[in-house]
mmCIF file of C-alpha atoms in Angstrom:
data_model
loop_
_atom_site.group_PDB
_atom_site.id
_atom_site.type_symbol
_atom_site.label_atom_id
_atom_site.label_comp_id
_atom_site.label_asym_id
_atom_site.label_seq_id
_atom_site.Cartn_x
_atom_site.Cartn_y
_atom_site.Cartn_z
ATOM 1 C CA MET M 1 -0.285 10.099 -16.301
ATOM 2 C CA ILE M 2 -1.569 8.808 -13.157
ATOM 3 C CA TYR M 3 -3.644 5.840 -13.408
ATOM 4 C CA VAL M 4 -5.781 3.682 -10.789
ATOM 5 C CA THR M 5 -6.798 0.010 -11.093
ATOM 6 C CA GLY M 6 -7.976 -2.661 -8.615
ATOM 7 C CA ASP M 7 -6.471 -5.498 -7.340
ATOM 8 C CA THR M 8 -3.756 -7.805 -9.207
ATOM 9 C CA HIS M 9 -3.788 -10.633 -6.754
ATOM 10 C CA GLY M 10 0.059 -11.934 -8.568
ATOM 11 C CA ASP M 11 -1.299 -12.531 -11.620
ATOM 12 C CA LEU M 12 1.257 -10.959 -14.392
ATOM 13 C CA THR M 13 -1.323 -11.431 -17.178
ATOM 14 C CA ARG M 14 -3.330 -8.414 -15.999
ATOM 15 C CA PHE M 15 -0.409 -6.099 -17.596
ATOM 16 C CA LYS M 16 -0.640 -7.371 -20.641
ATOM 17 C CA ASP M 17 -4.097 -6.032 -20.883
ATOM 18 C CA PRO M 18 -4.620 -3.777 -23.933
ATOM 19 C CA GLN M 19 -5.827 -1.285 -21.515
ATOM 20 C CA MET M 20 -2.028 -1.099 -20.049
ATOM 21 C CA LYS M 21 -0.831 -0.359 -23.381
ATOM 22 C CA LYS M 22 -1.957 3.433 -22.518
ATOM 23 C CA LEU M 23 0.957 3.309 -19.752
ATOM 24 C CA GLY M 24 4.199 4.748 -20.976
ATOM 25 C CA LYS M 25 7.405 6.569 -19.775
ATOM 26 C CA GLY M 26 6.599 8.360 -16.698
ATOM 27 C CA ASP M 27 3.692 7.496 -16.061
ATOM 28 C CA THR M 28 2.091 6.004 -12.512
ATOM 29 C CA LEU M 29 -0.278 3.121 -11.754
ATOM 30 C CA ILE M 30 -1.516 3.023 -8.692
ATOM 31 C CA ILE M 31 -3.052 -0.238 -7.422
ATOM 32 C CA CYS M 32 -5.775 -0.403 -4.904
ATOM 33 C CA GLY M 33 -4.581 -3.466 -2.559
ATOM 34 C CA ASP M 34 -4.253 -7.084 -3.080
ATOM 35 C CA PHE M 35 -0.973 -6.563 -5.048
ATOM 36 C CA GLY M 36 -0.364 -9.830 -4.497
ATOM 37 C CA PHE M 37 3.334 -10.228 -6.293
ATOM 38 C CA ILE M 38 5.054 -10.318 -2.515
ATOM 39 C CA TRP M 39 3.629 -13.523 -1.359
ATOM 40 C CA ASP M 40 5.897 -16.297 -1.080
ATOM 41 C CA GLY M 41 9.486 -15.410 -2.181
ATOM 42 C CA SER M 42 9.613 -18.028 -4.648
ATOM 43 C CA LYS M 43 11.426 -18.088 -7.790
ATOM 44 C CA GLN M 44 8.692 -17.596 -10.126
ATOM 45 C CA GLU M 45 7.478 -14.633 -8.034
ATOM 46 C CA ARG M 46 11.212 -12.867 -8.008
ATOM 47 C CA SER M 47 10.749 -13.344 -12.046
ATOM 48 C CA ALA M 48 7.784 -11.623 -11.901
ATOM 49 C CA LEU M 49 8.871 -8.771 -9.490
ATOM 50 C CA ARG M 50 11.807 -8.508 -12.328
ATOM 51 C CA LYS M 51 9.506 -8.054 -15.282
ATOM 52 C CA LEU M 52 7.580 -5.185 -13.369
ATOM 53 C CA ALA M 53 10.332 -3.529 -12.368
ATOM 54 C CA ALA M 54 11.419 -3.393 -16.195
ATOM 55 C CA LYS M 55 8.368 -1.609 -17.073
ATOM 56 C CA ASP M 56 9.008 2.063 -18.034
ATOM 57 C CA PHE M 57 6.354 2.906 -15.625
ATOM 58 C CA THR M 58 5.713 3.345 -11.743
ATOM 59 C CA ILE M 59 4.012 1.234 -10.374
ATOM 60 C CA ALA M 60 2.811 1.893 -6.727
ATOM 61 C CA PHE M 61 0.389 -0.132 -4.717
ATOM 62 C CA ILE M 62 -1.439 0.018 -1.094
ATOM 63 C CA ASP M 63 -1.786 -3.306 0.727
ATOM 64 C CA GLY M 64 -4.852 -5.092 0.908
ATOM 65 C CA CYS M 65 -5.921 -8.053 2.797
ATOM 66 C CA HIS M 66 -3.754 -10.790 0.494
ATOM 67 C CA GLU M 67 -0.253 -10.008 1.156
ATOM 68 C CA ASN M 68 2.308 -11.784 3.197
ATOM 69 C CA PHE M 69 2.908 -8.781 5.560
ATOM 70 C CA ASP M 70 5.873 -10.530 6.923
ATOM 71 C CA ILE M 71 7.943 -10.314 3.435
ATOM 72 C CA LEU M 72 6.386 -6.446 2.569
ATOM 73 C CA GLU M 73 7.465 -5.263 5.812
ATOM 74 C CA SER M 74 10.825 -6.795 5.603
ATOM 75 C CA TYR M 75 11.283 -3.891 2.858
ATOM 76 C CA PRO M 76 13.284 -0.498 4.604
ATOM 77 C CA THR M 77 10.846 2.243 5.039
ATOM 78 C CA GLU M 78 12.109 6.010 3.219
ATOM 79 C CA MET M 79 10.502 8.955 2.361
ATOM 80 C CA TRP M 80 9.108 9.028 -1.308
ATOM 81 C CA ASN M 81 7.070 11.992 -3.020
ATOM 82 C CA GLY M 82 6.207 13.273 0.203
ATOM 83 C CA GLY M 83 5.174 10.324 2.115
ATOM 84 C CA MET M 84 6.644 7.186 3.800
ATOM 85 C CA ALA M 85 7.097 4.486 1.740
ATOM 86 C CA ARG M 86 8.527 1.199 0.914
ATOM 87 C CA VAL M 87 10.448 0.579 -2.478
ATOM 88 C CA ILE M 88 10.962 -2.742 -3.793
ATOM 89 C CA ALA M 89 12.338 -1.455 -7.005
ATOM 90 C CA PRO M 90 13.294 1.836 -8.335
ATOM 91 C CA ASN M 91 9.763 2.003 -9.952
ATOM 92 C CA LEU M 92 8.029 -0.342 -7.716
ATOM 93 C CA ILE M 93 6.627 1.180 -4.317
ATOM 94 C CA HIS M 94 4.419 0.222 -1.625
ATOM 95 C CA LEU M 95 2.325 3.110 -0.627
ATOM 96 C CA MET M 96 1.820 3.184 3.022
ATOM 97 C CA ARG M 97 -1.472 3.683 5.368
ATOM 98 C CA GLY M 98 -2.554 7.070 5.930
ATOM 99 C CA GLN M 99 0.596 8.765 4.121
ATOM 100 C CA ILE M 100 -0.285 11.965 1.594
ATOM 101 C CA TYR M 101 2.189 12.010 -1.606
ATOM 102 C CA THR M 102 2.480 14.413 -4.095
ATOM 103 C CA ILE M 103 2.173 12.908 -7.598
ATOM 104 C CA GLU M 104 2.106 15.055 -10.786
ATOM 105 C CA GLY M 105 1.209 17.912 -8.729
ATOM 106 C CA LYS M 106 -1.557 15.687 -7.080
ATOM 107 C CA ARG M 107 -2.199 15.077 -3.429
ATOM 108 C CA ILE M 108 -3.278 11.677 -3.232
ATOM 109 C CA PHE M 109 -4.138 9.953 0.563
ATOM 110 C CA THR M 110 -3.379 6.351 0.567
ATOM 111 C CA PHE M 111 -4.775 3.761 3.314
ATOM 112 C CA GLY M 112 -4.186 0.044 2.862
ATOM 113 C CA GLY M 113 -5.456 -2.993 4.563
ATOM 114 C CA GLY M 114 -9.058 -4.133 5.909
ATOM 115 C CA HIS M 115 -11.037 -7.251 6.906
ATOM 116 C CA SER M 116 -10.769 -10.380 5.111
ATOM 117 C CA GLN M 117 -14.363 -11.912 4.332
ATOM 118 C CA ASP M 118 -12.753 -15.485 3.737
ATOM 119 C CA ILE M 119 -10.649 -15.126 7.308
ATOM 120 C CA GLU M 120 -12.034 -18.535 8.622
ATOM 121 C CA PHE M 121 -10.597 -20.582 5.449
ATOM 122 C CA ARG M 122 -7.198 -18.551 5.810
ATOM 123 C CA SER M 123 -6.242 -18.098 9.271
ATOM 124 C CA ASP M 124 -4.275 -21.217 9.767
ATOM 125 C CA ASN M 125 -2.076 -20.398 7.495
ATOM 126 C CA ASP M 126 -1.826 -17.949 4.813
ATOM 127 C CA TRP M 127 -3.743 -14.847 6.640
ATOM 128 C CA TRP M 128 -1.831 -12.198 9.167
ATOM 129 C CA GLU M 129 -3.579 -9.953 11.911
ATOM 130 C CA ARG M 130 -1.625 -6.732 10.411
ATOM 131 C CA GLU M 131 -3.949 -6.665 7.252
ATOM 132 C CA GLN M 132 -6.279 -4.605 10.115
ATOM 133 C CA PRO M 133 -5.394 -1.387 10.281
ATOM 134 C CA THR M 134 -3.614 -0.136 14.003
ATOM 135 C CA HIS M 135 -4.957 2.583 16.058
ATOM 136 C CA GLU M 136 -1.427 4.182 15.762
ATOM 137 C CA GLU M 137 -1.814 4.166 11.923
ATOM 138 C CA ILE M 138 -5.371 5.687 11.744
ATOM 139 C CA MET M 139 -3.923 8.546 14.328
ATOM 140 C CA GLU M 140 -1.142 8.859 12.152
ATOM 141 C CA ALA M 141 -3.665 9.320 8.785
ATOM 142 C CA VAL M 142 -5.731 12.141 10.876
ATOM 143 C CA ASP M 143 -2.523 14.280 11.615
ATOM 144 C CA ASN M 144 -1.136 13.881 7.943
ATOM 145 C CA LEU M 145 -4.729 14.973 6.722
ATOM 146 C CA GLU M 146 -4.820 17.949 8.975
ATOM 147 C CA ASN M 147 -1.293 19.317 8.082
ATOM 148 C CA HIS M 148 -2.641 19.532 4.846
ATOM 149 C CA GLY M 149 -5.676 21.138 5.969
ATOM 150 C CA ASN M 150 -7.843 18.166 5.515
ATOM 151 C CA GLU M 151 -7.688 18.680 1.429
ATOM 152 C CA VAL M 152 -6.246 16.427 -0.778
ATOM 153 C CA ASP M 153 -6.685 15.206 -4.417
ATOM 154 C CA TYR M 154 -7.570 11.428 -4.244
ATOM 155 C CA VAL M 155 -8.321 9.171 -1.687
ATOM 156 C CA ILE M 156 -6.924 5.706 -2.659
ATOM 157 C CA THR M 157 -7.855 2.802 -0.334
ATOM 158 C CA HIS M 158 -8.626 -0.968 -0.482
ATOM 159 C CA GLU M 159 -11.744 -0.979 1.675
ATOM 160 C CA PRO M 160 -14.597 1.217 0.735
ATOM 161 C CA PRO M 161 -16.346 3.190 3.283
ATOM 162 C CA ALA M 162 -18.805 1.150 4.987
ATOM 163 C CA SER M 163 -21.813 3.631 4.015
ATOM 164 C CA VAL M 164 -20.694 2.969 0.105
ATOM 165 C CA LYS M 165 -20.552 -0.818 0.711
ATOM 166 C CA ASP M 166 -23.824 -0.354 1.852
ATOM 167 C CA CYS M 167 -24.750 1.685 -1.518
ATOM 168 C CA LEU M 168 -23.349 -1.085 -3.445
ATOM 169 C CA GLY M 169 -25.339 -3.763 -1.787
ATOM 170 C CA VAL M 170 -22.260 -5.546 -0.218
ATOM 171 C CA ASP M 171 -22.555 -6.831 3.231
ATOM 172 C CA VAL M 172 -20.165 -5.026 5.693
ATOM 173 C CA PHE M 173 -19.363 -8.333 7.727
ATOM 174 C CA GLU M 174 -17.385 -6.727 10.301
ATOM 175 C CA ARG M 175 -17.132 -2.822 11.396
ATOM 176 C CA ILE M 176 -13.311 -1.894 12.088
ATOM 177 C CA GLU M 177 -11.858 0.908 13.504
ATOM 178 C CA VAL M 178 -10.496 2.423 9.941
ATOM 179 C CA HIS M 179 -14.150 2.443 8.782
ATOM 180 C CA ALA M 180 -14.912 5.275 11.640
ATOM 181 C CA LEU M 181 -11.718 7.064 9.841
ATOM 182 C CA PHE M 182 -13.462 6.724 6.270
ATOM 183 C CA GLU M 183 -16.914 8.348 7.344
ATOM 184 C CA GLU M 184 -14.941 11.180 8.924
ATOM 185 C CA ILE M 185 -12.817 11.744 6.062
ATOM 186 C CA ILE M 186 -16.360 11.750 3.893
ATOM 187 C CA LYS M 187 -17.766 14.443 6.379
ATOM 188 C CA SER M 188 -14.409 16.663 7.041
ATOM 189 C CA CYS M 189 -12.117 16.617 4.202
ATOM 190 C CA THR M 190 -12.374 17.692 0.765
ATOM 191 C CA TYR M 191 -11.099 15.607 -2.064
ATOM 192 C CA GLN M 192 -12.165 15.043 -6.210
ATOM 193 C CA LYS M 193 -12.263 11.567 -6.229
ATOM 194 C CA TRP M 194 -11.949 7.948 -3.983
ATOM 195 C CA PHE M 195 -11.063 4.915 -5.438
ATOM 196 C CA PHE M 196 -11.126 1.571 -3.560
ATOM 197 C CA GLY M 197 -10.489 -1.979 -4.844
ATOM 198 C CA LYS M 198 -11.806 -4.514 -2.848
ATOM 199 C CA CYS M 199 -15.302 -4.873 -4.266
ATOM 200 C CA HIS M 200 -13.731 -6.386 -7.257
ATOM 201 C CA ILE M 201 -16.362 -4.405 -9.750
ATOM 202 C CA ASP M 202 -16.088 -1.475 -11.800
ATOM 203 C CA LYS M 203 -18.271 0.842 -10.832
ATOM 204 C CA ASN M 204 -19.161 4.606 -10.332
ATOM 205 C CA ILE M 205 -21.097 5.662 -7.101
ATOM 206 C CA PRO M 206 -21.982 9.099 -7.721
ATOM 207 C CA VAL M 207 -20.833 11.368 -7.774
ATOM 208 C CA LYS M 208 -17.288 10.793 -5.941
ATOM 209 C CA PHE M 209 -16.704 6.938 -5.390
ATOM 210 C CA TYR M 210 -15.209 4.683 -7.784
ATOM 211 C CA ALA M 211 -14.982 0.950 -7.179
ATOM 212 C CA VAL M 212 -12.368 -0.073 -9.161
ATOM 213 C CA PHE M 213 -10.937 -3.863 -10.678
ATOM 214 C CA ASN M 214 -10.068 -4.649 -13.951
ATOM 215 C CA ASN M 215 -10.221 -1.275 -15.498
ATOM 216 C CA VAL M 216 -7.268 1.278 -15.980
ATOM 217 C CA THR M 217 -8.594 5.004 -14.904
ATOM 218 C CA PRO M 218 -6.932 7.945 -15.461
ATOM 219 C CA LEU M 219 -6.712 10.526 -12.916
ATOM 220 C CA LYS M 220 -7.998 13.700 -14.286
#
């Protein structure tokens, strides 16, 4: 079974939540950005990564706005389930921007990154410009979707489409290029459900959009 949850921000206690008990051997948990366990390379962080690597299910995450991209990008890329990924450990996978993976027969389009609303407080010491998707990543996403006939089963992003933020009553502080990509996907692609993590709430926006945070939601 495939499950989706929201930002973990390096909080190991999230994996002790009773909802996590439903995950078992062979399952996959997808985290919608701000994974946070690849941040400072500390002894404590390495210990946490070893504990995650010992899980008997796969943990796959997209990047968000609070990642250390210097460390994350030091891991080599390789093909994983049909798309390019960074394999942190055999069961710990970074799902890269604009890729389409086939997991348990489901085609899943992923696109991490976004815009930090707290950039003015973080820009001097713990903010990376690479949080914002590049034009090249966006064009690769367009090509990959076209190669799959603009049809996937699920879309998983960190940022929501700007129009969905409007529905949630969340201010869009800055429109970035990836927002245009997402609006185009809404119009031109076929998919069952779209999950995103940035808003830190658990809420369904009828009919296809799901903000996720604490909930561990099965893909059905």
